[in-house]
PDB file of C-alpha atoms in Angstrom:
ATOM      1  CA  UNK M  58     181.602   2.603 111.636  1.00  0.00           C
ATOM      2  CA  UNK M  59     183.177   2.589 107.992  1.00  0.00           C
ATOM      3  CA  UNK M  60     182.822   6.236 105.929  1.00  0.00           C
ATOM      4  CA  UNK M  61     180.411   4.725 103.049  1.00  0.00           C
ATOM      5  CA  UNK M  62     181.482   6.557  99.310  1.00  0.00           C
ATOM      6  CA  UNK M  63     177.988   6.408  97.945  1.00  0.00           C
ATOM      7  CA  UNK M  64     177.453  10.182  99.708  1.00  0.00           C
ATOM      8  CA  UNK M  65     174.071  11.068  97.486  1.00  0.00           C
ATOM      9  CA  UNK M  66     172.628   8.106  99.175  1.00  0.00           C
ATOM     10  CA  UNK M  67     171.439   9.140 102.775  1.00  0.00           C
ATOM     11  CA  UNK M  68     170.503   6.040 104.983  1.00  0.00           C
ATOM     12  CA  UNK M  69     169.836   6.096 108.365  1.00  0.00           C
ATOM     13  CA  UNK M  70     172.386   5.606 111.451  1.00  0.00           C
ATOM     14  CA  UNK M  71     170.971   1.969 111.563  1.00  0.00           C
ATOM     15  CA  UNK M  72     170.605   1.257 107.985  1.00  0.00           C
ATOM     16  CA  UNK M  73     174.108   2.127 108.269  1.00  0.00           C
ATOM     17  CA  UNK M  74     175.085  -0.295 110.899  1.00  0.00           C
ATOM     18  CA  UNK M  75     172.939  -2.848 109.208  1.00  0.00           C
ATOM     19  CA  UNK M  76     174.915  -2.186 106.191  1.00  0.00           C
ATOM     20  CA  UNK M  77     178.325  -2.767 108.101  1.00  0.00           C
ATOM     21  CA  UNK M  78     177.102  -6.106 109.416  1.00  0.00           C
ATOM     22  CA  UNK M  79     175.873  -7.414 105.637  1.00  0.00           C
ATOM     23  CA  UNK M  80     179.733  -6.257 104.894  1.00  0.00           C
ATOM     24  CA  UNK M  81     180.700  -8.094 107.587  1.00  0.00           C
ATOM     25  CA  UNK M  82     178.534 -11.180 107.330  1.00  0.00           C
ATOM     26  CA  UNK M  83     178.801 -11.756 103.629  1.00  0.00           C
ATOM     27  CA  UNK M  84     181.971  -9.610 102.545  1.00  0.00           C
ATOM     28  CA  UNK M  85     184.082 -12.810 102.649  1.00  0.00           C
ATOM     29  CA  UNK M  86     182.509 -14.513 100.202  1.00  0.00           C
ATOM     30  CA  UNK M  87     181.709 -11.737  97.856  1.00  0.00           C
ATOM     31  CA  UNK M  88     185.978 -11.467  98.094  1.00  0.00           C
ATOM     32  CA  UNK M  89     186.119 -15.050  97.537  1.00  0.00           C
ATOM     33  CA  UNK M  90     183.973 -15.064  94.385  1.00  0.00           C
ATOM     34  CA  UNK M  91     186.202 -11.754  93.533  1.00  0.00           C
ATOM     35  CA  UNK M  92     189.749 -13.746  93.931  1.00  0.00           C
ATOM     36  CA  UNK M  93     188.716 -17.013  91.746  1.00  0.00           C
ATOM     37  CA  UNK M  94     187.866 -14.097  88.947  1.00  0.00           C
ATOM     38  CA  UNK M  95     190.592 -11.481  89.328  1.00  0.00           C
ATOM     39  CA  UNK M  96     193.482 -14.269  90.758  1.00  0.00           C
ATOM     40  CA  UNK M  97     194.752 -11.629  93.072  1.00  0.00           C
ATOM     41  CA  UNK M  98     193.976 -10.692  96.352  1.00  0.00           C
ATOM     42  CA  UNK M  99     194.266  -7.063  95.901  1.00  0.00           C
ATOM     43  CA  UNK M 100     192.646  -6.680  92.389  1.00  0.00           C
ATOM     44  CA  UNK M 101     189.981  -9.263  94.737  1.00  0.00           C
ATOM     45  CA  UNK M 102     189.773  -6.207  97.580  1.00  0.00           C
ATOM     46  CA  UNK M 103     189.365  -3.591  94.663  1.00  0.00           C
ATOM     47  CA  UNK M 104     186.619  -5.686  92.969  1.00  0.00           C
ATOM     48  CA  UNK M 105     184.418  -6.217  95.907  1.00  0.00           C
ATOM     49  CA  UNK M 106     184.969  -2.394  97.296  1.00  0.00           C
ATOM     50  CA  UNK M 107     184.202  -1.055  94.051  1.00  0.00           C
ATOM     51  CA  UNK M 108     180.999  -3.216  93.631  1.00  0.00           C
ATOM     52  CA  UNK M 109     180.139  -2.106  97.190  1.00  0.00           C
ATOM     53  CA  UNK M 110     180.395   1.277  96.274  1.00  0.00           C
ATOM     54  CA  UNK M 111     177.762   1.017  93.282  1.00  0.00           C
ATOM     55  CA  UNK M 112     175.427  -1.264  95.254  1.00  0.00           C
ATOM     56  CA  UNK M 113     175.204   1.119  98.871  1.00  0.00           C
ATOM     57  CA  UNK M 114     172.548   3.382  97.378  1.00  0.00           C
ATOM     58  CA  UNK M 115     170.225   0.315  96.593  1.00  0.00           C
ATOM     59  CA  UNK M 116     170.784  -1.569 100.450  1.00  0.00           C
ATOM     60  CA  UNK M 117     167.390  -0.357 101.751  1.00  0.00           C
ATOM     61  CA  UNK M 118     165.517  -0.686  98.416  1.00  0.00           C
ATOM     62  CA  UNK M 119     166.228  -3.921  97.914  1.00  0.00           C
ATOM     63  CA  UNK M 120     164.878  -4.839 101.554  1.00  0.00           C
ATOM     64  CA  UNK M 121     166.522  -7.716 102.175  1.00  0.00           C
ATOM     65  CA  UNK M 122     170.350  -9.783 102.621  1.00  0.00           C
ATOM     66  CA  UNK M 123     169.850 -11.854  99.895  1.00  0.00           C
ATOM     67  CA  UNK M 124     168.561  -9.632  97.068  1.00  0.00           C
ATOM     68  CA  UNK M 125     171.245  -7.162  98.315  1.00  0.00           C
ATOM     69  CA  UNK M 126     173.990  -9.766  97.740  1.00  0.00           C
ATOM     70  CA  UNK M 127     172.820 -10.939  94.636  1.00  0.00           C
ATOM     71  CA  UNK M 128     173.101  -7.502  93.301  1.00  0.00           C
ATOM     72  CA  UNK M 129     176.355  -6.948  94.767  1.00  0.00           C
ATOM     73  CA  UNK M 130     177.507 -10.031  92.608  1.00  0.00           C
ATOM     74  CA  UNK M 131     175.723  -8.969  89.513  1.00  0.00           C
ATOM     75  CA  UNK M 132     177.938  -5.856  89.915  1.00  0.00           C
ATOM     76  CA  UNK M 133     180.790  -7.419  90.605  1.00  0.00           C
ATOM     77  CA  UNK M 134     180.632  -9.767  87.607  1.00  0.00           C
ATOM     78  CA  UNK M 135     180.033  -6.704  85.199  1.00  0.00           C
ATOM     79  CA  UNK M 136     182.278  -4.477  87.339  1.00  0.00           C
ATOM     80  CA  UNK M 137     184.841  -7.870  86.132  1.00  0.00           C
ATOM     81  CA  UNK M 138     183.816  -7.706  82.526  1.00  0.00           C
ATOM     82  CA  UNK M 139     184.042  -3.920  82.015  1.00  0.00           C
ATOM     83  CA  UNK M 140     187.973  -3.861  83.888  1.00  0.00           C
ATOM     84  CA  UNK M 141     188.995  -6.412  81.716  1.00  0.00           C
ATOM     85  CA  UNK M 142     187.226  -5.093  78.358  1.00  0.00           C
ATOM     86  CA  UNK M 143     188.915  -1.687  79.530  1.00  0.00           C
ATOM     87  CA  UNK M 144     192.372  -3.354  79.276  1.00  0.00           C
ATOM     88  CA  UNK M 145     192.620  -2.337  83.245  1.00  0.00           C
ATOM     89  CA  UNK M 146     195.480  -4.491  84.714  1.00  0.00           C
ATOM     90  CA  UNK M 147     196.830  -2.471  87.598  1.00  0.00           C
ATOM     91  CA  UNK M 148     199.948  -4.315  89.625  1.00  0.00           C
ATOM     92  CA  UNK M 149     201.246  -8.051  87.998  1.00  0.00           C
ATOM     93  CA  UNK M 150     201.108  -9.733  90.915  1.00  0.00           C
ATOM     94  CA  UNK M 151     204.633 -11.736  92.022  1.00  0.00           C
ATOM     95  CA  UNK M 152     202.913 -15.269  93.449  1.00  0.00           C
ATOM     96  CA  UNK M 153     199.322 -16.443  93.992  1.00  0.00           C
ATOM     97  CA  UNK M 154     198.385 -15.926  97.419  1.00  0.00           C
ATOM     98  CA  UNK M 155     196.648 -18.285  99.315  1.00  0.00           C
ATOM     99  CA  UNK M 156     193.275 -17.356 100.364  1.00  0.00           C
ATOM    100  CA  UNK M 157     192.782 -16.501 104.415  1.00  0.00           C
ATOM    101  CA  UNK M 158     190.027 -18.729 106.463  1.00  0.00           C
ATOM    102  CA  UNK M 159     187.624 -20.749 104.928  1.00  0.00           C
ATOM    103  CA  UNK M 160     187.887 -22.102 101.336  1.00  0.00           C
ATOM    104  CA  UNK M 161     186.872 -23.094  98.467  1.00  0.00           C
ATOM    105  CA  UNK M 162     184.459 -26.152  99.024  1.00  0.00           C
ATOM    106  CA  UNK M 163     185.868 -29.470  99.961  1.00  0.00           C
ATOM    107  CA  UNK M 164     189.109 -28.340  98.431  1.00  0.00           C
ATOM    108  CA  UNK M 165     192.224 -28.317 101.168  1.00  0.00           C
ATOM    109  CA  UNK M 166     194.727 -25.877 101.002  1.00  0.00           C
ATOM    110  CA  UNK M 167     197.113 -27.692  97.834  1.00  0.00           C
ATOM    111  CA  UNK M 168     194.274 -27.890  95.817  1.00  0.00           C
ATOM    112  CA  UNK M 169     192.640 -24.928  96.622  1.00  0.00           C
ATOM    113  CA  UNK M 170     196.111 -22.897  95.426  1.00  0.00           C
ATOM    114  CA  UNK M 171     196.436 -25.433  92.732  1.00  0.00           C
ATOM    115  CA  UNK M 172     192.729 -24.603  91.464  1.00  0.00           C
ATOM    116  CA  UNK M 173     193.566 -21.136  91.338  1.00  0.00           C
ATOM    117  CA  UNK M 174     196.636 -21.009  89.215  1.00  0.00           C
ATOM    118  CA  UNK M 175     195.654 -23.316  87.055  1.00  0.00           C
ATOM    119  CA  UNK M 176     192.219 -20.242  86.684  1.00  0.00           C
ATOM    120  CA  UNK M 177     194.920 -17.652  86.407  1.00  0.00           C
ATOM    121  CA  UNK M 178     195.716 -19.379  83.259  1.00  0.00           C
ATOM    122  CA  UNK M 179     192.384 -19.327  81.677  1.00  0.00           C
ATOM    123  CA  UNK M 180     191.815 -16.007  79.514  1.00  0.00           C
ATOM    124  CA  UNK M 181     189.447 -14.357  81.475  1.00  0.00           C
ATOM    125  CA  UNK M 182     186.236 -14.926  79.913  1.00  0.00           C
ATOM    126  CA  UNK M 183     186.744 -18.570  80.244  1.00  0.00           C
ATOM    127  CA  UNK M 184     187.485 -17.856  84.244  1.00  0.00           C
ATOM    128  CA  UNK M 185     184.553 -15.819  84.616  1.00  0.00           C
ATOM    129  CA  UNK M 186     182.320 -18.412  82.979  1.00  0.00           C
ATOM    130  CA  UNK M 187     183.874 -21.219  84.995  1.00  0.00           C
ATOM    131  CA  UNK M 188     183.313 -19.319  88.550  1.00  0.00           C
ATOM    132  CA  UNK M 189     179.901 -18.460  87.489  1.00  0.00           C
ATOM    133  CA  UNK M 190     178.823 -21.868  85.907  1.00  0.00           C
ATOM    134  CA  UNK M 191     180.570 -23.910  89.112  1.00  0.00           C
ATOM    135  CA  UNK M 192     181.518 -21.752  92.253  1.00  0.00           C
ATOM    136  CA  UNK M 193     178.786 -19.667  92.141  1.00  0.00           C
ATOM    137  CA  UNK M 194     176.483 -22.575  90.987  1.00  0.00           C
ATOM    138  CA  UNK M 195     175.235 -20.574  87.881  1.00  0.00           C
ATOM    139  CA  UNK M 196     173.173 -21.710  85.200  1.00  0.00           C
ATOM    140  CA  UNK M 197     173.899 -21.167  81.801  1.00  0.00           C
ATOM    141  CA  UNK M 198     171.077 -18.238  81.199  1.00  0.00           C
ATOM    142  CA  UNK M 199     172.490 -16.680  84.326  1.00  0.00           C
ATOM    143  CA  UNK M 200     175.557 -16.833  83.388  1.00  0.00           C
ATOM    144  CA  UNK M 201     175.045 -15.262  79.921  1.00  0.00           C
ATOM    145  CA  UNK M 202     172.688 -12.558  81.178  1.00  0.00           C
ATOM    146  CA  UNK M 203     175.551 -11.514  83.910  1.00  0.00           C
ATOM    147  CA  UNK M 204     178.494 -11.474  81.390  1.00  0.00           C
ATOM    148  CA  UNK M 205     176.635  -9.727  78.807  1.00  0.00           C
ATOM    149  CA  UNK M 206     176.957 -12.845  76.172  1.00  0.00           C
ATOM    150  CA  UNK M 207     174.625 -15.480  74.324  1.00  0.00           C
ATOM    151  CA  UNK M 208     174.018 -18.250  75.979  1.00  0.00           C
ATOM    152  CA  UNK M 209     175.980 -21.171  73.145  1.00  0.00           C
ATOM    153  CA  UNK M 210     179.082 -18.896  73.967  1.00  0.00           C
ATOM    154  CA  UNK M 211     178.939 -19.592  77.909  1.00  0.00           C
ATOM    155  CA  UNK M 212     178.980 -23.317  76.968  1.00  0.00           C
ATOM    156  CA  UNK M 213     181.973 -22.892  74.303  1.00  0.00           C
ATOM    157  CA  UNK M 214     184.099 -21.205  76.906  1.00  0.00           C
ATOM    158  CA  UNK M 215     182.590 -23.616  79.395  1.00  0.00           C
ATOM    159  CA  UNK M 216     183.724 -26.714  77.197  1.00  0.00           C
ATOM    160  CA  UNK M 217     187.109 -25.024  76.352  1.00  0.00           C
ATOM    161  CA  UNK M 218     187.727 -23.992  79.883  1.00  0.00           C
ATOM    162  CA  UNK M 219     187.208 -27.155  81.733  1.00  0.00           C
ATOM    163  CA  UNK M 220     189.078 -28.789  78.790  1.00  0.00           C
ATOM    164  CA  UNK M 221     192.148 -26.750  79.900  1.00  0.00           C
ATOM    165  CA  UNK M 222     192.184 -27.385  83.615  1.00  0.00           C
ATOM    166  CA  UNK M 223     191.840 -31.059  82.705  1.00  0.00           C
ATOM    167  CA  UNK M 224     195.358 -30.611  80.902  1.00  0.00           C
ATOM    168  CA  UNK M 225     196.703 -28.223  83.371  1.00  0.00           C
ATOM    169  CA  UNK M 226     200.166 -28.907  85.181  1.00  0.00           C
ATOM    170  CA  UNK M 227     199.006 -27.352  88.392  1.00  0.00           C
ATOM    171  CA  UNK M 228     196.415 -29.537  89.243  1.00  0.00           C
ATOM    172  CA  UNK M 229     197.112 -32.630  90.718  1.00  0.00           C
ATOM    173  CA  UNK M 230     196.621 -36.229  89.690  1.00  0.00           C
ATOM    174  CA  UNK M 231     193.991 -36.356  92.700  1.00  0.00           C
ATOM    175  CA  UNK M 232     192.283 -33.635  91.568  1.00  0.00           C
ATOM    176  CA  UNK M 233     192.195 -35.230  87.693  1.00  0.00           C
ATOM    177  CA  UNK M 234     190.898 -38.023  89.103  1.00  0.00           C
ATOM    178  CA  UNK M 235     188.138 -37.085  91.424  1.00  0.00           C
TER     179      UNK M 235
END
């Protein structure tokens, strides 16, 4: 069983186990959602352990999967925002990695590596918008109320962002023309 950081939170041996198996069950996609925003797989790791971290002492009073992930994300989005506003960089990574099992959806593995360096481009409120507004399926109200900003400015960086990736050199003419 994993040594939880949250220690003024006191959950029972099997709210504990259940909490391992939500980890277990949905940790690769929180990650997922955490690499298309960071662009590295460590920052990715950090991101999603960090969020986990805030969220534990809420697993039980949230009383289900689903409300406990969608908290988890809100975290993680804000956990996002406040790194970046914070100037927090940590290592510069040396190549984009490629992302282990499963994948981004109907993307193979070219275009799924192309996808993301063409995001590690985008200044990073532009990349959070975009993973919000189409990996996470996001409207625009969600989107503003998890970033902290109005709702015309998610759909300026929304406009300016997927104006970029249709110029950008690392996607291919496939994926321009799809």
């Amino acid at each position: 069983m994993t040594e939880h950081p949250a220690a003024s939170a006191t959950l029972s041996l099997e709210e504990e186990r259940d909490f391992d198996r939500f980890v277990a069950a949905r940790g690769g996609r929180l990650w997922r959602a955490a690499w298309l925003l960071t662009g590295d797989r460590h920052k990715a790791e950090d991101l999603v352990q960090t969020a986990l971290a805030k969220s534990f002492s809420r697993y039980v009073a949230l009383g289900d999967d689903e409300s406990f992930e969608a908290y988890v994300r809100t975290v993680i989005y804000r956990t996002y925002v406040s790194w970046w506003r914070r100037r927090w960089n940590g290592e510069v990574p040396t190549e984009t990695p490629v992302e282990p099992g499963g994948g981004l959806r109907q993307a193979d593995g070219a275009e799924r590596v192309d996808l993301v360096r063409a995001l590690a481009e985008l200044p990073k409120m532009q990349r959070a918008v975009l993973v919000l507004r189409f990996f996470e399926d996001r409207s625009v109200a969600e989107t503003a109320a998890l970033l902290g900003i109005a709702e015309g400015t998610v759909k300026t960086h929304t406009s300016r962002g997927c104006a970029t990736l249709r110029g950008s050199t690392h996607l291919t003419e496939k994926a321009h023309h799809d």
